[in-house]
Coordinates of C-alpha atoms and ligand atoms in Angstrom, one line a residue:
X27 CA -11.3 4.8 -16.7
X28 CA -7.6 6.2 -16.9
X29 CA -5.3 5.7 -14.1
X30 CA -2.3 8.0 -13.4
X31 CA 0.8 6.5 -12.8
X32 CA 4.8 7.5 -12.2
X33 CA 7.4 4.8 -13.5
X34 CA 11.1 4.6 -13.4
X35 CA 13.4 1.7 -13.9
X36 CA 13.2 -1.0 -16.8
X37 CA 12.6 -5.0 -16.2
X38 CA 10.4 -6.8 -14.1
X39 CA 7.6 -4.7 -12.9
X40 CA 6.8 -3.8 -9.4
X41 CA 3.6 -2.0 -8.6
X42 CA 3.2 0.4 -5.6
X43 CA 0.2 0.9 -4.0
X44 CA -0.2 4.1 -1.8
X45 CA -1.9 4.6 1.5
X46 CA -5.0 6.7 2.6
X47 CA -5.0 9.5 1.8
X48 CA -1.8 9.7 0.0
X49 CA -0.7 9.3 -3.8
X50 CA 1.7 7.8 -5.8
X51 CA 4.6 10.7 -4.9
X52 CA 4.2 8.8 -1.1
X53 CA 7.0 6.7 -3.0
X54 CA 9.1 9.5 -4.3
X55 CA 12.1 7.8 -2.6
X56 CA 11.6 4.4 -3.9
X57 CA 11.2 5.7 -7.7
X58 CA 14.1 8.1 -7.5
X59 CA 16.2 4.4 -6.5
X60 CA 14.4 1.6 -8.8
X61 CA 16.4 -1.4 -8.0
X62 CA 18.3 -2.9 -11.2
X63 CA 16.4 -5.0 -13.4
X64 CA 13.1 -3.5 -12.5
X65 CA 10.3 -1.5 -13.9
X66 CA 8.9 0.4 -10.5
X67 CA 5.3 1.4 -11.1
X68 CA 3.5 4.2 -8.8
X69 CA 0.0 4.7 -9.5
X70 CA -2.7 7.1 -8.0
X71 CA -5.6 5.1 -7.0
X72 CA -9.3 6.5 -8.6
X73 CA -9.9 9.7 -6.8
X74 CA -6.6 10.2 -5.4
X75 CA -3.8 12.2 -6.9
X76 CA -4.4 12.3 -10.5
X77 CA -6.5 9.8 -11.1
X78 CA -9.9 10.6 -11.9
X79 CA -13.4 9.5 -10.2
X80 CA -16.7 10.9 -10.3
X81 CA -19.0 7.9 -8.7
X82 CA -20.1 9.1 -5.5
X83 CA -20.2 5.2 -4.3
X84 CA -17.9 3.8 -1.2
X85 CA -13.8 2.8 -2.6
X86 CA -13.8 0.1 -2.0
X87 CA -10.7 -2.7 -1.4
X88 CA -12.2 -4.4 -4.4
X89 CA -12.8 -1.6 -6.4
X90 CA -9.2 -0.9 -6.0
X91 CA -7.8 -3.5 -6.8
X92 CA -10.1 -4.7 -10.0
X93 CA -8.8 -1.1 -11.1
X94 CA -4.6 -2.3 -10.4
X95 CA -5.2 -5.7 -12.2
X96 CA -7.1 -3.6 -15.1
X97 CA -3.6 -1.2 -15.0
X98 CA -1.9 -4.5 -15.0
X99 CA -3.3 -5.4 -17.9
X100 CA -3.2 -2.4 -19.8
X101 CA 0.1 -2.3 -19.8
X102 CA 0.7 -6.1 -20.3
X103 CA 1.8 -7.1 -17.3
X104 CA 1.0 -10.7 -16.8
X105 CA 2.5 -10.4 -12.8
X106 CA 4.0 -7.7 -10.8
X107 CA 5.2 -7.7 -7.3
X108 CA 2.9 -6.2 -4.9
X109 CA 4.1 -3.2 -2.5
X110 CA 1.0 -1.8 -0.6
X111 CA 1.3 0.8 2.5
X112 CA -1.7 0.5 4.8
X113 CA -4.8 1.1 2.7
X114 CA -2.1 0.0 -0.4
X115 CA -2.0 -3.1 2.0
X116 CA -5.6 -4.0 2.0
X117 CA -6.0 -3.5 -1.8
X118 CA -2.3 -5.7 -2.5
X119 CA -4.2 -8.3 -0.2
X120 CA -7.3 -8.5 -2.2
X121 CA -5.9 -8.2 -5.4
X122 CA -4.0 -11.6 -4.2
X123 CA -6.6 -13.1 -2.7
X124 CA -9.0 -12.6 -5.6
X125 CA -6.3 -12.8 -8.8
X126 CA -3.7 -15.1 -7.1
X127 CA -1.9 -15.9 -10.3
X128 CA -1.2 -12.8 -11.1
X129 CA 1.0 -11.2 -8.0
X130 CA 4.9 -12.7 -8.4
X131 CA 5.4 -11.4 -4.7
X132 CA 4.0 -9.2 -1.8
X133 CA 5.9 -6.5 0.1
X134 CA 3.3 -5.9 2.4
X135 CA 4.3 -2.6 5.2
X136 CA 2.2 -0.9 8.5
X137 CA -0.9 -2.6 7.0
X138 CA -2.9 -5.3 8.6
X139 CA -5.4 -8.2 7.3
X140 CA -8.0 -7.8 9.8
X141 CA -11.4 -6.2 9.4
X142 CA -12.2 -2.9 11.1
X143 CA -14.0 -3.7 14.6
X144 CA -17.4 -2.6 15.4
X145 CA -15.5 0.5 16.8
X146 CA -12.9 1.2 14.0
X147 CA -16.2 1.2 11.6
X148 CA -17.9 4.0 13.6
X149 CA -14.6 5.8 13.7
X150 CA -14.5 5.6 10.2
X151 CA -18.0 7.1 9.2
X152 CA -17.8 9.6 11.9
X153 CA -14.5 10.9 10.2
X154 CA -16.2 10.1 7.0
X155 CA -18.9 12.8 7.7
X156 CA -16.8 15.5 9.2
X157 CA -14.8 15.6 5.6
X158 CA -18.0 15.8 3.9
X159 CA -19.2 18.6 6.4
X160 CA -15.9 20.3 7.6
X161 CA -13.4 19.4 4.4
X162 CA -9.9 17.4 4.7
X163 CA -8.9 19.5 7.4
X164 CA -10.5 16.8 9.7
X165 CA -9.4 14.2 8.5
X166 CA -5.2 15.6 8.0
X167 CA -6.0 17.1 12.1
X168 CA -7.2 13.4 13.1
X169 CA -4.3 11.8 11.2
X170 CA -1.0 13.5 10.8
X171 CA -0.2 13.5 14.6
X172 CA 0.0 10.0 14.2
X173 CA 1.5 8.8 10.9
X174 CA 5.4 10.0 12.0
X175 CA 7.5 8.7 14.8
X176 CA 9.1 11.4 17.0
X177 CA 12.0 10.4 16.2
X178 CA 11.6 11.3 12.2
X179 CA 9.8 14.4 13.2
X180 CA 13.1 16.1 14.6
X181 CA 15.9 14.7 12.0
X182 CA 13.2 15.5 9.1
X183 CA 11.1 18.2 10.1
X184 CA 10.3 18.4 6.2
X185 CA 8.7 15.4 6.3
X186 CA 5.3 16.1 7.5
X187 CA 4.9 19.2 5.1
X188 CA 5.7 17.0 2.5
X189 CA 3.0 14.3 3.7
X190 CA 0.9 17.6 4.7
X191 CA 0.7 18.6 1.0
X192 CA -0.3 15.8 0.3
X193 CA -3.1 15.0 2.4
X194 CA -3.8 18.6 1.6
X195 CA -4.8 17.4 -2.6
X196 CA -6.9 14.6 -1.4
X197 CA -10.5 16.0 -2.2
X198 CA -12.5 15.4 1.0
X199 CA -15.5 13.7 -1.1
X200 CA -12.4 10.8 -1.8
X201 CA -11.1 10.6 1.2
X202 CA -14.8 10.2 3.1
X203 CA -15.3 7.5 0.2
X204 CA -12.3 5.7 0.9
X205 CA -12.8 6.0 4.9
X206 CA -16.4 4.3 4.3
X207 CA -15.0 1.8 1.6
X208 CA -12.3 0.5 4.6
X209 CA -14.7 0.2 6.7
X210 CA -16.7 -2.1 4.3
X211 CA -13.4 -4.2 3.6
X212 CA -13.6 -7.5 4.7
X213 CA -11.1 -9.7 6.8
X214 CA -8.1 -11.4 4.9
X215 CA -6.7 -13.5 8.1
X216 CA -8.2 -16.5 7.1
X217 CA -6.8 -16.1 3.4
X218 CA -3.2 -15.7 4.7
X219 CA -2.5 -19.3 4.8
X220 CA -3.3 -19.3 0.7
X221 CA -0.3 -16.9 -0.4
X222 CA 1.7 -19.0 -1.5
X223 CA 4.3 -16.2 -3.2
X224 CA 7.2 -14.9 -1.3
X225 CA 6.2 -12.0 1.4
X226 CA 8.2 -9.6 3.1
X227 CA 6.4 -7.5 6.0
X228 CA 7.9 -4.1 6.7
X229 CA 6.7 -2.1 9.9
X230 CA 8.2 0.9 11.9
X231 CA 8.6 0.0 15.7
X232 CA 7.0 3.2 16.6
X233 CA 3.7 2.9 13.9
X234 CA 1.2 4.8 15.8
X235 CA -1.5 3.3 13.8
X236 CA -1.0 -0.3 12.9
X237 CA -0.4 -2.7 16.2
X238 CA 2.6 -4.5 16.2
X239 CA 0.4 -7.3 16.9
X240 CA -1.7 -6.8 13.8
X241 CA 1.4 -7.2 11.5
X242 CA 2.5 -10.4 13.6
X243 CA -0.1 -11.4 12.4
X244 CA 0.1 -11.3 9.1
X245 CA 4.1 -12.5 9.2
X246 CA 3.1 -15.8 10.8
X247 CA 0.0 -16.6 8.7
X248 CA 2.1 -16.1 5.7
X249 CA 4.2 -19.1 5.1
X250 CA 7.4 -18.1 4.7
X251 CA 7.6 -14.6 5.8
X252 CA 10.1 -12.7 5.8
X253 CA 9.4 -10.2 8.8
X254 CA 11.6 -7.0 9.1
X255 CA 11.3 -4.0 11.7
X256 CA 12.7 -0.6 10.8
X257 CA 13.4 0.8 14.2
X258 CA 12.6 4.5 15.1
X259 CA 10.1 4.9 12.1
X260 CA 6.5 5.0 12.3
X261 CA 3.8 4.7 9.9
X262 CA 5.4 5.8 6.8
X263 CA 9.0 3.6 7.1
X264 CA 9.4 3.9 3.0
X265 CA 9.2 8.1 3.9
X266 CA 11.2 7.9 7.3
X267 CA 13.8 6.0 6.8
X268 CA 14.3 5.1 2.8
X269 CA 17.5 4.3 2.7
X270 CA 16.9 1.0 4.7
X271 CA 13.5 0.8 3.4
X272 CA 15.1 0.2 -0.1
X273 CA 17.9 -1.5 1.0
X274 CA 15.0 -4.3 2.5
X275 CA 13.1 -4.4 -0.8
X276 CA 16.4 -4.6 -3.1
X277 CA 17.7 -7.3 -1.1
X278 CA 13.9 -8.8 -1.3
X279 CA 14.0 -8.5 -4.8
X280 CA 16.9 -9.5 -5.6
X281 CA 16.6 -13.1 -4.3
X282 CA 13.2 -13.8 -5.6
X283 CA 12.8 -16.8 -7.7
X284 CA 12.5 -15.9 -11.5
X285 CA 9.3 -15.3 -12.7
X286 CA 7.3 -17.8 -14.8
X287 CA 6.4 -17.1 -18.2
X288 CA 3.3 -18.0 -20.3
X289 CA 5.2 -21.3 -22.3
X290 CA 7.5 -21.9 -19.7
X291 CA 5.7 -25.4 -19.3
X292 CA 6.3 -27.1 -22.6
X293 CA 5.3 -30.3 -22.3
X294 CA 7.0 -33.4 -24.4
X295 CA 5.9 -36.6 -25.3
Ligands
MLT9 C1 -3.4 4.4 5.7 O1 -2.3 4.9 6.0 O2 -3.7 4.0 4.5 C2 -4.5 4.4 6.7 O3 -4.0 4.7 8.0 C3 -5.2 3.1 6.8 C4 -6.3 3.0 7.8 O4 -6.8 4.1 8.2 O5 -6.6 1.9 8.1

């Protein structure tokens, strides 16, 4: 399978992982300001954006992620850091729950680690079926009310066209694939307590999707934590308010521990 993927930068490699039922242009801001020293990687996950899919089988979490640690390893990448958005969220907290040794760090933002509740799930496959029957129209009508604090909608009215657009590309077979796939994914709470690489949680105060509570969650399971709030922004806080967004992640980066490399334990006798 080929994956479709934006880069900018050169160094250390940081991978990008969008949400549902975006691509990789979702982080348009962050590749236009690659912090120094690193190699930002933006792919588009298989059926999204670019990237090609023709199984007619849920996404899911897994899939994803067996497919960013197969990207990882075509381009010979023994460790990235982790950024996920919501759905990018669930696949950056498999792919460290499953291939721990190969995430450096996790920049984890309006995403949560629980499972879908009996209700979520229904949600999900009802939405899933009204793609299928109706097209992406339902699912951008069920969505985009909520993905955009009130606040960004009247200082960037451009905004939602842009995320419009590109809710508008998703095919509608993808997106009711992905819908059933997160309501398949299972619960990462109890895995929190095994991340043992540095975490930063980023959430809008005004995130109409993810609870508040829901992230909290996730900052105090994760030892260490680093738990920031970008006020006034809502589900998207790397699209509403970038600026700080990258000024959070370049300070992140910036004081993470070097990364280990394959021979960096020699041992002596
Ligand atoms: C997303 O932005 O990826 C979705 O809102 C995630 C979800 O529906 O759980």
């Amino acid at each position: 399978m080929s994956m479709n993927y934006r880069e900018a930068g050169a160094g250390d490699p940081v991978i990008f992982i969008h949400g549902f039922p975006f691509n990789h242009t979702m982080w348009q801001p962050q590749l236009a300001n690659a912090a120094d020293g690193w190699r930002f990687i933006a792919p588009d996950l298989r059926g999204f954006g670019e990237t090609p899919d023709d199984s007619s089988a849920p996404l899911t979490m897994e899939t994803f992620a067996d497919d960013i640690v197969a990207l990882m390893d075509d381009l010979g990448l023994e460790q990235a850091v982790l950024v996920g958005l919501s759905m990018g969220g669930y696949v950056a907290l498999d792919v460290v729950t499953r291939y721990a040794d190969r995430v450096r760090a996790l920049v984890l933002t309006a995403t949560r680690a629980n499972a879908d509740s009996a209700e979520a799930k229904a949600n999900r496959h009802s939405l899933a079926a009204r793609a299928r029957s109706s097209g992406a129209r339902a699912v951008i009508d069920t969505m985009l009310p909520h993905l955009i604090s009130a606040h960004s909608r009247l200082k960037m009215p451009e905004l939602i066209k842009t995320v419009q657009g590109m809710m508008e590309s998703a095919s509608p077979q993808t997106m009711a694939r992905a819908l059933e796939g997160m309501a398949l994914r299972k619960d990462y709470v109890a895995d929190l307590a095994n991340v043992n690489v540095s975490t930063m949680i980023i959430r809008g105060d005004q995130d109409d999707i993810i609870p508040a509570a829901e992230m909290e969650t996730i900052a105090r399971s994760v030892r260490g934590a680093r738990h920031e709030v970008i006020s006034l922004a809502g589900h998207l806080p790397n699209l509403e308010n970038p600026e700080l967004f990258n000024k959070l992640l370049g300070s992140f980066l910036a004081y993470l521990p070097p990364a280990l490399k394959l021979g960096d334990f020699s041992l002596s006798f």
